[in-house]
């Protein structure tokens, strides 16, 4: 059995990772290729807990006022969720010949947790080390978008913003993502200009996926 491809979509909040995972999934399915679309935080037990924390829904017993989770605690939870996600969902599908499209992976941990730590190189190294046992993707697509464009897209979403969705942090994240390849020198990372319309971005993504599959687009 030939294993499926493991493809990751990354970028700041509002860059379009969820939309483009879904579109790419539809396009591969239309070609008759088995594909499973998934996301991190995952829908497993640790991922569900993380989503509660991100939206401020965790009540601290016996504690008055709000508690802001530390970047190190969040990095640890995201790393645990990732290993659970790999074991329960990603690796079994790949082994069965099903390709995985994953909305965010450990690049998000290195970007978000490092930036929320204050941005030091030591934090980035530690987060990478925490994720050392995370299988490497075959292709990572980073959707590069101007923070103002992404803020406009986030503004039209329903629901309250998550803890990382501040304009200041998103500007730092966009800068971090633009050079993230330096921290993952062995990965196949491709940057996509995501300031364009959806069709233009989808075509650029398709070109990279076709190249991975050894086809012309
Ligand atoms: P997001 O894709 O925005 O989920 P949704 O669109 O369903 O709300 O992901 C949730 C947030 O979690 C996002 O702001 C990025 C952040 N995040 C990290 O900080 N570290 C990580 O390792 C991952 C996977 C996500």
XYZ file of N, CA, C and O in Angstrom, residues 15-157:
572
model
N -5.881 34.144 7.345
C -5.095 33.969 6.110
C -5.796 33.031 5.126
O -5.442 32.985 3.947
N -6.755 32.236 5.627
C -7.531 31.382 4.715
C -7.177 29.902 4.775
O -7.552 29.149 3.869
N -6.498 29.472 5.825
C -6.078 28.060 5.894
C -7.273 27.109 5.865
O -7.230 26.083 5.175
N -8.335 27.448 6.590
C -9.499 26.547 6.665
C -10.193 26.469 5.305
O -10.509 25.378 4.807
N -10.404 27.628 4.670
C -11.040 27.679 3.344
C -10.238 26.864 2.339
O -10.790 26.057 1.579
N -8.910 27.050 2.335
C -8.104 26.393 1.305
C -7.877 24.916 1.590
O -7.699 24.139 0.643
N -7.927 24.490 2.842
C -7.912 23.044 3.121
C -9.163 22.416 2.516
O -9.096 21.367 1.863
N -10.301 23.073 2.716
C -11.570 22.519 2.209
C -11.567 22.489 0.676
O -11.949 21.481 0.071
N -11.122 23.578 0.042
C -11.120 23.624 -1.431
C -10.180 22.576 -2.014
O -10.505 21.889 -2.990
N -8.988 22.455 -1.413
C -8.023 21.466 -1.902
C -8.573 20.053 -1.709
O -8.423 19.189 -2.588
N -9.226 19.834 -0.576
C -9.843 18.527 -0.314
C -10.870 18.189 -1.385
O -10.886 17.076 -1.923
N -11.714 19.167 -1.742
C -12.743 18.939 -2.774
C -12.093 18.607 -4.116
O -12.549 17.730 -4.852
N -11.012 19.331 -4.419
C -10.372 19.144 -5.730
C -9.706 17.775 -5.829
O -9.793 17.110 -6.877
N -9.062 17.345 -4.764
C -8.423 16.020 -4.773
C -9.486 14.925 -4.827
O -9.334 13.925 -5.542
N -10.572 15.126 -4.070
C -11.663 14.140 -4.059
C -12.268 14.009 -5.453
O -12.569 12.901 -5.919
N -12.436 15.174 -6.132
C -13.012 15.158 -7.490
C -12.128 14.371 -8.458
O -12.603 13.844 -9.464
N -10.828 14.288 -8.139
C -9.907 13.492 -8.989
C -9.931 12.016 -8.604
O -9.173 11.222 -9.137
N -10.743 11.704 -7.593
C -10.852 10.314 -7.143
C -9.779 9.903 -6.155
O -9.567 8.705 -5.929
N -9.100 10.901 -5.564
C -8.026 10.573 -4.620
C -8.559 10.558 -3.188
O -9.272 11.488 -2.783
N -8.239 9.534 -2.406
C -8.719 9.488 -1.026
C -8.010 10.534 -0.168
O -6.779 10.601 -0.152
N -8.783 11.359 0.526
C -8.208 12.447 1.303
C -9.022 12.674 2.570
O -10.243 12.480 2.577
N -8.343 13.037 3.638
C -9.015 13.337 4.906
C -8.551 14.712 5.365
O -7.355 14.957 5.484
N -9.503 15.620 5.606
C -9.180 16.971 6.047
C -9.317 17.046 7.563
O -10.309 16.578 8.128
N -8.308 17.621 8.204
C -8.333 17.692 9.659
C -7.676 19.004 10.113
O -7.312 19.828 9.269
N -7.579 19.226 11.423
C -7.088 20.523 11.906
C -6.421 20.385 13.265
O -6.634 19.400 13.972
N -5.615 21.408 13.600
C -5.079 21.522 14.960
C -5.380 22.917 15.472
O -5.222 23.882 14.702
N -5.781 23.097 16.754
C -6.073 22.039 17.690
C -7.042 21.021 17.080
O -7.969 21.391 16.368
N -6.800 19.720 17.435
C -7.572 18.635 16.837
C -8.944 18.526 17.490
O -9.276 19.269 18.415
N -9.733 17.561 17.018
C -11.039 17.317 17.638
C -10.948 16.196 18.679
O -11.963 15.710 19.168
N -9.720 15.814 19.046
C -9.511 14.839 20.120
C -9.613 15.503 21.487
O -9.827 16.728 21.579
N -9.428 14.736 22.564
C -9.666 15.268 23.920
C -8.794 16.464 24.282
O -9.268 17.421 24.894
N -7.518 16.441 23.913
C -6.647 17.570 24.273
C -6.998 18.788 23.417
O -7.007 19.924 23.901
N -7.340 18.549 22.155
C -7.711 19.647 21.264
C -8.977 20.357 21.734
O -9.081 21.587 21.664
N -9.930 19.574 22.221
C -11.181 20.167 22.730
C -10.873 21.052 23.940
O -11.383 22.176 24.061
N -10.012 20.566 24.808
C -9.606 21.362 25.981
C -8.926 22.663 25.533
O -9.220 23.752 26.057
N -8.028 22.567 24.547
C -7.319 23.766 24.067
C -8.318 24.791 23.528
O -8.209 25.986 23.817
N -9.308 24.342 22.759
C -10.291 25.291 22.205
C -11.066 25.990 23.312
O -11.415 27.164 23.204
N -11.323 25.274 24.405
C -12.006 25.921 25.538
C -11.117 27.014 26.130
O -11.578 28.105 26.459
N -9.820 26.725 26.238
C -8.892 27.719 26.801
C -8.778 28.927 25.867
O -8.795 30.081 26.317
N -8.683 28.661 24.554
C -8.515 29.757 23.583
C -9.681 30.739 23.597
O -9.512 31.916 23.316
N -10.862 30.227 23.929
C -12.026 31.116 23.913
C -12.396 31.561 25.331
O -13.459 32.131 25.546
N -11.510 31.296 26.309
C -11.727 31.783 27.677
C -12.866 31.093 28.397
O -13.489 31.668 29.286
N -13.136 29.824 28.020
C -14.281 29.133 28.621
C -13.902 28.247 29.801
O -14.730 27.533 30.336
N -12.620 28.280 30.236
C -12.224 27.432 31.359
C -12.338 28.241 32.650
O -11.761 29.310 32.788
N -13.108 27.717 33.578
C -13.296 28.389 34.867
C -12.237 27.848 35.830
O -12.026 26.646 35.933
N -11.535 28.748 36.507
C -10.508 28.318 37.455
C -11.152 28.194 38.836
O -11.605 29.184 39.394
N -11.206 26.966 39.416
C -11.882 26.802 40.698
C -11.173 27.594 41.800
O -9.936 27.587 41.873
N -11.944 28.252 42.636
C -11.374 28.952 43.792
C -10.520 30.140 43.417
O -9.744 30.647 44.240
N -10.625 30.613 42.188
C -9.771 31.724 41.751
C -10.646 32.856 41.273
O -11.508 32.655 40.416
N -10.410 34.040 41.806
C -11.203 35.184 41.355
C -10.490 35.862 40.195
O -9.276 35.903 40.157
N -11.238 36.363 39.267
C -10.640 37.057 38.128
C -10.244 36.082 37.051
O -10.460 34.877 37.154
N -9.622 36.600 36.011
C -9.291 35.748 34.875
C -7.849 35.258 34.982
O -7.008 35.861 35.640
N -7.592 34.155 34.318
C -6.256 33.574 34.315
C -5.787 33.496 32.866
O -6.433 32.856 32.042
N -4.675 34.165 32.558
C -4.133 34.102 31.200
C -3.155 32.938 31.134
O -2.176 32.912 31.874
N -3.407 31.949 30.277
C -2.504 30.794 30.214
C -1.122 31.201 29.715
O -1.006 32.043 28.843
N -0.077 30.621 30.301
C 1.284 30.970 29.874
C 1.591 30.330 28.520
O 1.014 29.292 28.159
N 2.525 30.920 27.793
C 2.907 30.376 26.479
C 3.492 28.980 26.633
O 3.286 28.112 25.777
N 4.225 28.733 27.733
C 4.874 27.425 27.915
C 3.836 26.342 28.172
O 3.940 25.224 27.647
N 2.812 26.670 28.979
C 1.745 25.700 29.220
C 1.011 25.409 27.910
O 0.723 24.251 27.586
N 0.740 26.460 27.130
C 0.040 26.246 25.855
C 0.899 25.408 24.898
O 0.395 24.511 24.223
N 2.200 25.669 24.859
C 3.093 24.895 23.979
C 3.045 23.414 24.338
O 3.042 22.544 23.451
N 2.980 23.128 25.643
C 2.955 21.737 26.103
C 1.646 21.062 25.703
O 1.638 19.915 25.234
N 0.539 21.792 25.877
C -0.767 21.226 25.489
C -0.832 20.981 23.980
O -1.283 19.928 23.532
N -0.376 21.960 23.190
C -0.414 21.803 21.730
C 0.451 20.604 21.309
O 0.086 19.862 20.397
N 1.599 20.421 21.961
C 2.480 19.294 21.597
C 1.808 17.966 21.938
O 1.885 17.005 21.162
N 1.129 17.901 23.090
C 0.426 16.668 23.478
C -0.715 16.392 22.502
O -0.920 15.257 22.064
N -1.449 17.450 22.149
C -2.553 17.286 21.194
C -2.028 16.752 19.862
O -2.635 15.879 19.230
N -0.875 17.275 19.454
C -0.295 16.880 18.159
C 0.049 15.392 18.149
O -0.236 14.678 17.172
N 0.668 14.900 19.218
C 1.034 13.477 19.250
C -0.221 12.609 19.268
O -0.285 11.577 18.598
N -1.235 13.051 20.011
C -2.504 12.305 20.035
C -3.137 12.297 18.643
O -3.613 11.257 18.158
N -3.115 13.460 17.994
C -3.677 13.609 16.648
C -2.955 12.692 15.657
O -3.584 12.012 14.840
N -1.620 12.655 15.755
C -0.825 11.792 14.875
C -1.198 10.328 15.094
O -1.456 9.588 14.133
N -1.225 9.925 16.364
C -1.462 8.504 16.676
C -2.878 8.074 16.307
O -3.086 6.993 15.764
N -3.863 8.937 16.625
C -5.263 8.529 16.478
C -5.792 8.731 15.067
O -6.673 7.987 14.631
N -5.284 9.733 14.361
C -5.968 10.136 13.127
C -5.033 10.240 11.909
O -5.346 9.723 10.845
N -3.890 10.912 12.089
C -3.058 11.206 10.908
C -2.348 9.953 10.392
O -2.508 9.567 9.222
N -1.575 9.298 11.248
C -0.768 8.155 10.780
C -1.644 7.000 10.282
O -1.365 6.444 9.206
N -2.738 6.642 10.990
C -3.571 5.539 10.467
C -4.109 5.826 9.066
O -4.157 4.937 8.214
N -4.497 7.072 8.797
C -4.992 7.415 7.459
C -3.890 7.324 6.423
O -4.078 6.747 5.347
N -2.722 7.896 6.733
C -1.607 7.863 5.777
C -1.249 6.418 5.440
O -1.021 6.073 4.273
N -1.236 5.569 6.459
C -0.894 4.154 6.266
C -1.904 3.461 5.358
O -1.547 2.583 4.568
N -3.171 3.889 5.457
C -4.226 3.309 4.608
C -4.234 3.893 3.202
O -5.160 3.634 2.428
N -3.278 4.769 2.908
C -3.206 5.355 1.567
C -4.030 6.620 1.418
O -4.234 7.110 0.297
N -4.540 7.141 2.533
C -5.369 8.354 2.486
C -4.480 9.569 2.749
O -3.748 9.606 3.743
N -4.542 10.574 1.870
C -3.762 11.798 2.102
C -4.413 12.636 3.188
O -5.637 12.624 3.353
N -3.584 13.351 3.935
C -4.063 14.204 5.028
C -3.849 15.664 4.644
O -2.750 16.054 4.230
N -4.904 16.462 4.802
C -4.783 17.916 4.687
C -4.995 18.459 6.085
O -6.085 18.313 6.645
N -3.973 19.062 6.657
C -4.058 19.478 8.062
C -3.991 21.000 8.169
O -3.023 21.621 7.734
N -5.049 21.578 8.745
C -5.160 23.016 8.977
C -4.343 23.324 10.248
O -4.825 23.082 11.335
N -3.095 23.761 10.065
C -2.100 24.064 11.117
C -1.396 22.803 11.617
O -1.984 21.719 11.663
N -0.121 23.019 12.033
C 0.689 21.921 12.587
C 1.735 22.550 13.517
O 1.466 23.624 14.079
N 2.916 21.947 13.651
C 3.836 22.470 14.678
C 4.457 23.824 14.312
O 5.023 24.492 15.178
N 4.327 24.239 13.035
C 4.772 25.600 12.672
C 3.963 26.624 13.470
O 4.495 27.653 13.892
N 2.658 26.322 13.682
C 1.817 27.230 14.488
C 2.337 27.309 15.917
O 2.339 28.380 16.519
N 2.770 26.170 16.472
C 3.310 26.201 17.835
C 4.558 27.068 17.893
O 4.713 27.908 18.791
N 5.463 26.858 16.939
C 6.710 27.634 16.947
C 6.392 29.120 16.757
O 6.936 29.979 17.450
N 5.464 29.430 15.861
C 5.132 30.842 15.607
C 4.363 31.450 16.783
O 4.828 32.415 17.403
N 3.226 30.893 17.117
C 2.343 31.531 18.113
C 2.934 31.496 19.513
O 2.875 32.479 20.246
N 3.479 30.348 19.930
C 3.968 30.292 21.304
C 5.269 31.090 21.448
O 5.513 31.706 22.482
N 6.110 31.131 20.417
C 7.325 31.949 20.493
C 6.955 33.431 20.531
O 7.455 34.181 21.377
N 6.077 33.853 19.644
C 5.688 35.269 19.631
C 5.031 35.648 20.954
O 5.325 36.695 21.534
N 4.176 34.764 21.490
C 3.516 35.141 22.755
C 4.476 35.050 23.937
O 4.199 35.604 25.002
N 5.640 34.413 23.762
C 6.646 34.385 24.841
C 7.461 35.679 24.869
O 8.229 35.906 25.800
N 7.365 36.481 23.815
C 8.199 37.675 23.695
C 9.129 37.572 22.499
O 9.830 38.509 22.153
N 9.165 36.401 21.884
C 9.850 36.273 20.598
C 11.286 35.788 20.635
O 11.970 35.829 19.619
N 11.771 35.290 21.771
C 13.174 34.892 21.872
C 13.511 33.601 21.131
O 12.659 32.721 20.983
N 14.764 33.508 20.685
C 15.224 32.318 19.958
C 15.208 31.082 20.859
O 14.970 29.965 20.397
N 15.444 31.290 22.148
C 15.456 30.172 23.099
C 14.070 29.512 23.168
O 13.956 28.281 23.189
N 13.014 30.332 23.173
C 11.641 29.790 23.200
C 11.380 28.986 21.930
O 10.820 27.885 21.989
N 11.796 29.521 20.787
C 11.578 28.813 19.514
C 12.268 27.452 19.534
O 11.697 26.446 19.098
N 13.494 27.407 20.056
C 14.239 26.130 20.130
C 13.513 25.133 21.022
O 13.405 23.953 20.711
N 13.033 25.631 22.174
C 12.361 24.741 23.128
C 11.069 24.180 22.524
O 10.771 22.993 22.661
N 10.300 25.018 21.828
C 9.047 24.544 21.224
C 9.355 23.524 20.124
O 8.682 22.498 20.003
N 10.420 23.755 19.367
C 10.801 22.769 18.349
C 11.168 21.448 19.002
O 10.799 20.378 18.545
N 11.914 21.525 20.080
C 12.344 20.314 20.781
C 11.135 19.541 21.334
O 11.081 18.317 21.234
N 10.158 20.277 21.882
C 8.938 19.632 22.406
C 8.224 18.829 21.327
O 7.556 17.841 21.625
N 8.374 19.283 20.086
C 7.669 18.655 18.965
C 8.579 17.753 18.137
O 8.276 17.426 16.996
N 9.708 17.347 18.745
C 10.708 16.597 17.980
C 10.167 15.280 17.435
O 10.608 14.782 16.415
N 9.202 14.686 18.127
C 8.676 13.395 17.689
C 7.495 13.539 16.716
O 6.858 12.541 16.370
N 7.193 14.768 16.324
C 6.082 14.982 15.376
C 6.569 14.721 13.957
O 7.516 15.360 13.497
N 5.923 13.762 13.290
C 6.280 13.385 11.915
C 6.294 14.609 10.999
O 5.444 15.485 11.109
N 7.261 14.659 10.092
C 7.343 15.804 9.188
C 6.349 15.655 8.023
O 6.200 14.550 7.470
N 5.691 16.764 7.658
C 4.787 16.725 6.499
C 5.577 16.549 5.204
O 6.783 16.805 5.154
N 4.871 16.145 4.128
C 5.507 16.072 2.800
C 5.529 17.448 2.140
O 6.372 17.719 1.292
N 4.564 18.293 2.491
C 4.467 19.634 1.904
C 3.782 20.557 2.903
O 2.767 20.184 3.492
N 4.351 21.749 3.074
C 3.739 22.759 3.942
C 3.503 24.017 3.124
O 4.435 24.540 2.497
N 2.264 24.486 3.112
C 1.893 25.688 2.362
C 1.657 26.808 3.361
O 0.758 26.712 4.208
N 2.466 27.848 3.294
C 2.302 28.997 4.191
C 1.571 30.086 3.415
O 2.073 30.567 2.385
N 0.388 30.442 3.876
C -0.408 31.480 3.211
C 0.021 32.836 3.762
O -0.307 33.181 4.898
N 0.791 33.576 2.973
C 1.285 34.892 3.399
C 0.260 35.957 3.044
O -0.113 36.107 1.874
N -0.176 36.685 4.062
C -1.203 37.705 3.843
C -0.860 38.933 4.681
O -0.291 38.807 5.770
N -1.178 40.129 4.141
C -0.958 41.345 4.927
C -1.841 41.291 6.169
O -3.029 40.949 6.062
N -1.281 41.658 7.334
C -2.092 41.591 8.563
C -3.382 42.402 8.469
O -4.404 41.997 9.016
N -3.373 43.523 7.709
C -4.601 44.336 7.617
C -5.670 43.591 6.815
O -6.860 43.663 7.125
N -5.239 42.888 5.763
C -6.184 42.109 4.960
C -6.792 41.000 5.826
O -8.013 40.780 5.838
N -5.944 40.323 6.591
C -6.423 39.238 7.454
C -7.362 39.778 8.528
O -8.372 39.147 8.850
N -7.065 40.966 9.071
C -7.917 41.555 10.113
C -9.306 41.823 9.536
O -10.323 41.581 10.201
N -9.355 42.301 8.288
C -10.645 42.550 7.629
C -11.439 41.261 7.486
O -12.641 41.224 7.740
N -10.748 40.177 7.121
C -11.446 38.889 6.948
C -11.938 38.373 8.302
O -13.045 37.848 8.401
N -11.106 38.537 9.354
C -11.526 38.067 10.685
C -12.720 38.848 11.183
O -13.590 38.295 11.857
N -12.761 40.142 10.822
C -13.838 41.016 11.287
C -15.202 40.559 10.814
O -16.207 40.809 11.475
N -15.240 39.836 9.666
C -16.542 39.403 9.148
C -16.948 38.028 9.684
O -17.990 37.492 9.320
N -16.124 37.453 10.594
C -16.485 36.148 11.175
C -17.433 36.329 12.356
O -17.383 37.342 13.040
